Amino acid sequence: EAQVTQNPRYLITVTGKKLTVTCSQNMNHEYMSWYRQDPGLGLRQIYYSMNVEVTDKGDVPEGYKVSRKEKRNFPLILESPSPNQTSLYFCASRGGRDNSPLHFGNGTRLTVT
Amino acid sequence: QKEVEQDPGPLSVPEGAIVSLNCTYSNSAFQYFMWYRQYSRKGPELLMYTYSSGNKEDGRFTAQVDKSSKYISLFIRDSQPSDSATYLCAMSAGSSNTGKLIFGQGTTLQVKP
């Protein structure tokens, strides 16, 4: 089954404790992206990657890092999480054409205390 | 001013009603228009995809794009309780902007039996 898989689904952590949210897709998609979803603000792009070893900032990149060492994986790293990063995070991927629709994972609910 | 505006609702209708969901946008370069449906605790899933102006129908769902008014709509006929979800509009300018999707805030719909 074609899918985008995120782990973990739920995560509670404390301020300053480094964490990684993993994302993997099995559709051989070049493009991958991370979003956060907050009430009243909708989906906002954090980082995206056009292909292996190619990453770029989205609209809200501060406090986040990403890497793209393999085509299928695109982890999101919070080096020193803060409470304002409490949010619902989604990983997404699409094929190489710029107008292809995005396929989303089922989300990671992160709480930083 | 946000690039894409969407009334967050919530919208509550009786089963069988016709539902109209709308988004307005300001960027005349947008060419690709999508509607995503998001169930609780799930990631957004693509519902409808249209290019440029016009209508597209798929079963009980019809998407309309009016580029002259910068206005898109999603109509749901014979609404069912299973249609209860958040509906997100999304749009992109295509290859002129790395295909970046801009999302509306989402409208929460409840269809009551």
Coordinates of C-alpha atoms in Angstrom, one line a residue:
Chain A
E1 CA 0.0 0.0 0.0
A2 CA 1.3 3.4 -1.0
Q3 CA 1.8 5.5 2.1
V4 CA 3.7 8.0 4.2
T5 CA 4.6 6.7 7.6
Q6 CA 5.4 8.9 10.6
N7 CA 6.6 7.9 14.0
P8 CA 5.8 8.4 16.8
R9 CA 2.1 9.3 16.6
Y10 CA 2.2 11.0 20.0
L11 CA 5.1 12.4 21.9
I12 CA 5.4 14.3 25.1
T13 CA 8.7 15.8 26.0
V14 CA 10.4 18.5 28.1
T15 CA 12.0 21.7 27.0
G16 CA 15.5 21.3 25.7
K17 CA 15.5 17.5 25.2
K18 CA 16.4 16.7 21.6
L19 CA 14.0 14.7 19.6
T20 CA 13.5 13.3 16.1
V21 CA 10.3 12.5 14.3
T22 CA 10.8 10.0 11.5
C23 CA 9.0 10.0 8.1
S24 CA 9.2 7.4 5.4
Q25 CA 7.4 7.0 2.1
N26 CA 7.2 4.0 -0.2
M27 CA 6.2 5.7 -3.4
N28 CA 9.6 6.7 -4.7
H29 CA 8.7 10.4 -4.5
E30 CA 11.4 13.0 -5.0
Y31 CA 9.6 15.8 -3.1
M32 CA 9.0 15.6 0.7
S33 CA 7.9 18.2 3.1
W34 CA 7.1 18.9 6.8
Y35 CA 4.1 20.9 8.0
R36 CA 2.8 21.9 11.3
Q37 CA -0.9 22.4 11.9
D38 CA -2.1 24.8 14.6
P39 CA -5.7 26.0 15.4
G40 CA -6.4 29.3 13.6
L41 CA -3.2 29.1 11.6
G42 CA -3.8 26.1 9.4
L43 CA -1.0 24.1 7.8
R44 CA 2.3 25.9 7.6
Q45 CA 5.4 24.5 5.8
I46 CA 8.5 24.0 7.9
Y47 CA 11.0 22.5 5.5
Y48 CA 10.9 20.8 2.2
S49 CA 13.2 18.6 0.0
M50 CA 13.2 18.5 -3.7
N51 CA 15.4 15.4 -3.8
V52 CA 18.2 13.6 -1.9
E53 CA 20.7 16.0 -0.3
V54 CA 18.5 19.0 -1.4
T55 CA 16.6 20.7 1.4
D56 CA 15.2 24.2 1.8
K57 CA 13.4 26.3 4.4
G58 CA 9.6 26.7 4.3
D59 CA 7.6 29.4 6.1
V60 CA 8.4 28.5 9.7
P61 CA 11.8 26.8 9.8
E62 CA 13.1 28.3 13.1
G63 CA 14.0 25.7 15.7
Y64 CA 13.9 22.8 13.3
K65 CA 16.4 20.8 11.2
V66 CA 15.9 18.2 8.5
S67 CA 18.1 15.8 6.5
R68 CA 17.6 13.9 3.3
K69 CA 20.2 11.2 3.0
E70 CA 17.9 8.7 1.3
K71 CA 15.0 9.2 -1.0
R72 CA 12.5 7.5 1.2
N73 CA 13.3 9.1 4.5
F74 CA 13.0 12.7 5.7
P75 CA 13.4 13.0 9.5
L76 CA 12.4 16.2 11.4
I77 CA 14.8 17.1 14.2
L78 CA 14.1 19.5 17.1
E79 CA 17.5 20.1 18.7
S80 CA 16.1 22.0 21.7
P81 CA 12.3 21.9 21.7
S82 CA 10.4 24.7 23.3
P83 CA 6.7 24.9 24.3
N84 CA 5.8 27.0 21.2
Q85 CA 6.7 23.9 19.2
T86 CA 3.8 22.1 20.7
S87 CA 1.8 21.2 17.6
L88 CA 0.5 18.6 15.2
Y89 CA 3.1 17.7 12.6
F90 CA 2.6 16.2 9.2
C91 CA 5.0 14.8 6.7
A92 CA 4.0 14.8 3.0
S93 CA 5.4 13.6 -0.3
R94 CA 4.7 13.9 -4.0
G95 CA 6.1 12.9 -7.3
G96 CA 8.5 14.9 -9.4
R97 CA 6.0 17.1 -11.3
D98 CA 5.5 20.4 -9.5
N99 CA 1.7 20.3 -9.7
S100 CA 1.3 16.8 -8.3
P101 CA -0.9 16.5 -5.2
L102 CA 0.7 15.9 -1.8
H103 CA 0.2 12.6 0.1
F104 CA 0.2 13.1 3.9
G105 CA 1.1 10.9 6.8
N106 CA -1.2 10.5 9.7
G107 CA 0.5 13.1 11.9
T108 CA 2.6 13.3 15.1
R109 CA 1.0 15.1 18.0
L110 CA 3.9 16.7 19.9
T111 CA 3.6 18.3 23.4
V112 CA 6.6 20.2 24.9
T113 CA 6.3 21.0 28.6
Chain B
Q1 CA -3.8 39.5 4.5
K2 CA -3.5 35.8 4.0
E3 CA -3.0 34.5 0.5
V4 CA -5.8 32.0 1.0
E5 CA -8.9 32.7 3.1
Q6 CA -11.3 30.1 4.3
D7 CA -14.1 30.4 6.9
P8 CA -13.2 27.9 9.7
G9 CA -16.9 27.3 10.6
P10 CA -17.9 25.1 12.2
L11 CA -20.7 24.3 9.7
S12 CA -23.5 22.0 10.9
V13 CA -26.0 20.6 8.4
P14 CA -28.7 17.8 8.5
E15 CA -28.1 14.6 6.6
G16 CA -29.1 15.0 2.9
A17 CA -28.3 18.7 2.7
I18 CA -26.3 20.3 0.0
V19 CA -23.1 21.7 1.4
S20 CA -21.1 24.6 -0.1
L21 CA -17.5 25.2 1.1
N22 CA -15.5 28.2 -0.3
C23 CA -12.1 29.8 -0.4
T24 CA -10.9 33.1 -1.8
Y25 CA -7.3 33.9 -2.8
S26 CA -5.2 36.8 -3.7
N27 CA -2.4 35.4 -5.9
S28 CA -3.5 35.5 -9.5
A29 CA -0.6 33.1 -10.4
F30 CA -2.4 30.1 -8.8
Q31 CA -3.3 27.6 -11.4
Y32 CA -3.8 24.3 -9.5
F33 CA -6.6 24.0 -7.0
M34 CA -7.2 21.1 -4.6
W35 CA -9.6 20.1 -1.8
Y36 CA -8.3 17.9 1.0
R37 CA -10.5 16.1 3.5
Q38 CA -9.1 15.6 7.0
Y39 CA -10.8 13.3 9.5
S40 CA -10.0 13.6 13.2
R41 CA -6.6 12.1 14.1
K42 CA -5.8 11.6 10.4
G43 CA -3.7 13.3 7.8
P44 CA -5.3 15.3 5.0
E45 CA -6.3 13.2 2.0
L46 CA -6.8 14.5 -1.5
L47 CA -10.5 14.8 -2.5
M48 CA -10.6 16.9 -5.6
Y49 CA -8.0 18.4 -8.0
T50 CA -8.6 20.9 -10.7
Y51 CA -6.5 22.9 -13.1
S52 CA -7.4 26.5 -14.0
S53 CA -11.0 27.5 -14.2
G54 CA -14.1 25.4 -14.6
N55 CA -16.0 22.6 -12.9
K56 CA -15.1 19.0 -12.0
E57 CA -17.5 16.4 -10.7
D58 CA -16.7 13.2 -8.9
G59 CA -19.8 11.4 -7.5
R60 CA -21.5 13.6 -4.9
F61 CA -18.6 16.1 -5.0
T62 CA -18.3 19.1 -7.4
A63 CA -15.3 21.5 -7.4
Q64 CA -15.6 24.9 -9.1
V65 CA -12.9 27.4 -9.9
D66 CA -13.6 31.0 -10.8
K67 CA -10.2 32.6 -11.5
S68 CA -11.7 35.9 -12.5
S69 CA -13.2 36.3 -9.0
K70 CA -10.3 34.4 -7.3
Y71 CA -12.9 32.1 -5.7
I72 CA -13.1 28.3 -5.4
S73 CA -15.9 26.1 -4.1
L74 CA -16.6 22.6 -3.2
F75 CA -20.2 21.3 -3.3
I76 CA -21.3 18.1 -1.5
R77 CA -24.7 16.7 -2.6
D78 CA -26.8 14.4 -0.4
S79 CA -24.4 14.9 2.5
Q80 CA -23.8 12.0 4.8
P81 CA -22.6 11.7 8.5
S82 CA -19.4 10.2 7.1
D83 CA -18.7 13.5 5.4
S84 CA -18.1 15.1 8.8
A85 CA -14.5 16.2 8.6
T86 CA -12.4 19.3 8.1
Y87 CA -12.1 20.4 4.5
L88 CA -9.0 22.2 3.4
C89 CA -8.6 24.1 0.2
A90 CA -5.1 24.3 -1.3
M91 CA -3.6 25.9 -4.3
S92 CA -0.3 26.4 -6.1
A93 CA 1.2 28.3 -9.0
G94 CA 2.9 25.1 -10.3
S95 CA 6.4 25.1 -11.6
S96 CA 6.8 28.9 -11.2
N97 CA 7.0 28.5 -7.5
T98 CA 8.5 25.0 -6.9
G99 CA 4.9 23.8 -6.7
K100 CA 4.5 25.0 -3.2
L101 CA 1.0 24.4 -1.9
I102 CA -0.7 27.2 0.1
F103 CA -3.5 25.9 2.3
G104 CA -6.6 27.5 3.7
Q105 CA -7.3 27.3 7.4
G106 CA -9.9 24.5 6.9
T107 CA -13.7 24.4 7.4
T108 CA -15.0 22.0 10.0
L109 CA -18.2 20.3 8.7
Q110 CA -20.6 18.2 10.8
V111 CA -23.4 16.3 9.1
K112 CA -26.1 15.3 11.6
P113 CA -28.2 12.1 11.1

